[in-house]
XYZ file of C-alpha atoms in Angstrom:
178
model
C -59.279 -46.344 -5.039
C -61.106 -49.422 -2.986
C -57.912 -51.272 -2.309
C -55.193 -48.577 -1.866
C -53.436 -48.612 -4.358
C -53.420 -45.719 -5.831
C -54.846 -45.036 -10.172
C -54.313 -42.330 -12.650
C -58.280 -42.074 -14.206
C -59.479 -41.277 -17.314
C -63.404 -40.977 -17.897
C -65.573 -40.232 -21.349
C -69.590 -40.899 -22.097
C -70.191 -43.521 -24.479
C -71.419 -42.896 -27.812
C -74.596 -44.291 -28.688
C -76.256 -44.556 -25.956
C -79.476 -42.507 -25.864
C -78.420 -41.504 -21.766
C -75.754 -39.167 -21.841
C -75.405 -39.977 -18.380
C -73.574 -43.547 -19.501
C -69.878 -42.946 -18.445
C -67.006 -45.443 -19.212
C -64.109 -44.861 -16.699
C -60.796 -46.894 -16.415
C -58.024 -46.422 -13.797
C -54.587 -47.669 -13.775
C -52.231 -47.397 -10.773
C -50.576 -44.747 -10.959
C -46.084 -46.815 -10.948
C -47.784 -48.015 -13.763
C -48.761 -44.968 -15.353
C -45.153 -43.911 -15.068
C -43.066 -46.738 -14.861
C -41.593 -45.726 -18.427
C -41.001 -42.142 -16.945
C -39.286 -42.998 -14.628
C -36.542 -45.257 -15.468
C -36.104 -43.026 -18.218
C -35.331 -39.541 -16.175
C -33.588 -42.185 -14.141
C -31.457 -42.237 -16.422
C -31.465 -38.376 -17.707
C -30.758 -38.291 -13.564
C -27.371 -40.670 -13.400
C -26.302 -39.179 -17.216
C -26.091 -36.048 -15.708
C -24.794 -36.282 -12.163
C -22.102 -38.505 -14.264
C -21.502 -35.548 -17.086
C -21.416 -33.084 -13.683
C -18.509 -34.972 -11.903
C -16.430 -34.742 -15.038
C -16.606 -31.470 -15.630
C -16.137 -31.438 -12.390
C -12.451 -32.790 -12.889
C -11.714 -32.069 -15.908
C -12.059 -28.631 -14.043
C -10.389 -29.013 -10.809
C -7.857 -30.960 -13.557
C -7.572 -28.092 -15.397
C -7.610 -25.486 -13.755
C -4.305 -26.747 -11.045
C -2.550 -26.964 -14.167
C -2.876 -24.033 -15.628
C -3.705 -21.778 -13.249
C -2.975 -22.540 -9.758
C 0.042 -24.387 -10.532
C 1.587 -21.111 -12.473
C 0.015 -18.680 -9.631
C 1.656 -20.681 -6.728
C 5.216 -20.758 -8.763
C 4.354 -16.465 -8.475
C 3.934 -16.952 -4.985
C 7.005 -18.929 -4.508
C 9.022 -16.840 -6.717
C 8.189 -13.747 -4.599
C 8.646 -15.216 -1.017
C 11.908 -15.881 -1.865
C 12.369 -12.276 -3.737
C 11.209 -10.817 -0.453
C 13.522 -12.767 1.415
C 16.724 -11.169 -0.109
C 16.983 -13.641 -2.959
C 17.267 -10.999 -6.128
C 18.836 -14.123 -8.471
C 14.803 -16.169 -8.287
C 12.532 -15.784 -11.000
C 9.133 -16.841 -11.648
C 9.814 -19.961 -14.348
C 6.656 -19.189 -15.996
C 7.320 -20.201 -20.090
C 6.501 -16.980 -22.886
C 2.926 -17.090 -23.971
C 0.150 -15.275 -23.931
C -2.053 -15.034 -21.252
C -2.343 -13.285 -18.166
C -0.887 -15.025 -15.293
C 2.989 -15.205 -18.470
C 2.603 -11.486 -18.448
C 2.920 -11.473 -15.417
C 5.969 -13.932 -15.150
C 7.653 -12.588 -16.764
C 6.846 -8.950 -15.471
C 7.726 -10.539 -12.413
C 11.219 -12.360 -14.188
C 12.026 -8.579 -15.664
C 11.565 -6.985 -12.365
C 13.897 -9.726 -10.458
C 16.060 -9.119 -13.314
C 16.072 -4.931 -12.327
C 16.857 -5.173 -9.303
C 19.039 -7.444 -9.140
C 20.827 -5.271 -11.458
C 20.236 -2.308 -9.064
C 21.457 -4.704 -5.884
C 24.770 -4.550 -7.741
C 25.155 -1.101 -9.166
C 24.262 -0.180 -5.512
C 27.269 -2.363 -4.010
C 29.175 -0.929 -6.154
C 28.523 2.628 -5.986
C 28.896 2.132 -1.973
C 31.507 0.371 -2.730
C 33.598 3.646 -4.197
C 31.959 6.456 -2.318
C 33.394 4.098 1.242
C 36.940 4.710 -1.542
C 36.750 8.108 -1.815
C 35.375 8.415 2.062
C 38.751 7.231 3.197
C 40.802 9.032 0.892
C 39.035 11.917 1.955
C 39.741 10.844 5.649
C 43.446 10.564 4.818
C 44.201 14.304 3.330
C 41.964 15.354 5.761
C 43.808 13.944 8.712
C 47.164 14.395 6.969
C 45.513 18.669 6.760
C 48.088 21.223 9.033
C 45.087 22.946 9.202
C 42.376 22.550 11.961
C 38.978 21.078 9.735
C 35.665 20.483 12.169
C 32.620 18.873 10.787
C 30.178 19.062 13.286
C 25.754 17.940 11.581
C 22.170 20.131 11.295
C 21.805 18.363 15.568
C 25.017 20.811 15.925
C 26.841 17.447 17.756
C 31.271 17.271 16.399
C 30.972 14.810 13.730
C 34.443 14.773 12.316
C 37.864 16.537 14.334
C 41.149 16.012 12.828
C 44.751 16.080 14.447
C 45.561 19.705 13.917
C 42.008 20.662 15.879
C 42.948 18.397 18.487
C 46.643 20.212 18.868
C 45.140 23.747 17.931
C 42.413 23.764 20.626
C 43.976 20.400 23.209
C 40.833 18.221 23.472
C 40.957 14.220 21.355
C 38.192 13.493 18.900
C 36.634 10.930 21.272
C 36.489 13.771 23.112
C 34.199 16.051 21.129
C 32.940 13.284 18.232
C 29.051 13.086 18.916
C 29.400 16.206 21.920
C 29.081 20.559 21.289
C 31.373 22.207 19.616
C 33.361 23.535 22.221
């Protein structure tokens, strides 16, 4: 308008007049026309922002409780296992769900590795005892016994070989047979 105020105008032809050129024009300031709509929009946006913030907070807290805490437990357990601690377990509850199933599988794997490690140590000790007994028998043999590896190096030379051939074990170990 002439007064610088933005207005919303409406017009209509006046009935009852013989000439249709008579019009009624009404103008209302735009701010007044949309005041209630603007208040409703602001209120709705505030509610939407509040609900969005609450939903994000709930997702963050829920994610920490139900996902990140379990994931961190699995990562920490995996690091300890890779460091050699075979007694480590994830400690995750046994429930339905992918992370619980992953935790159970991890715990089963760690238990199997721990059992294999114990078995390997036991077998290694038995092998060392067997090798020690075999070495004693070989050293006590009156026959010359010589062991040579695939690269043609002497790996064992008993006392009878030393007596028969004249070279000590220290002289021939790691060398081609004389």
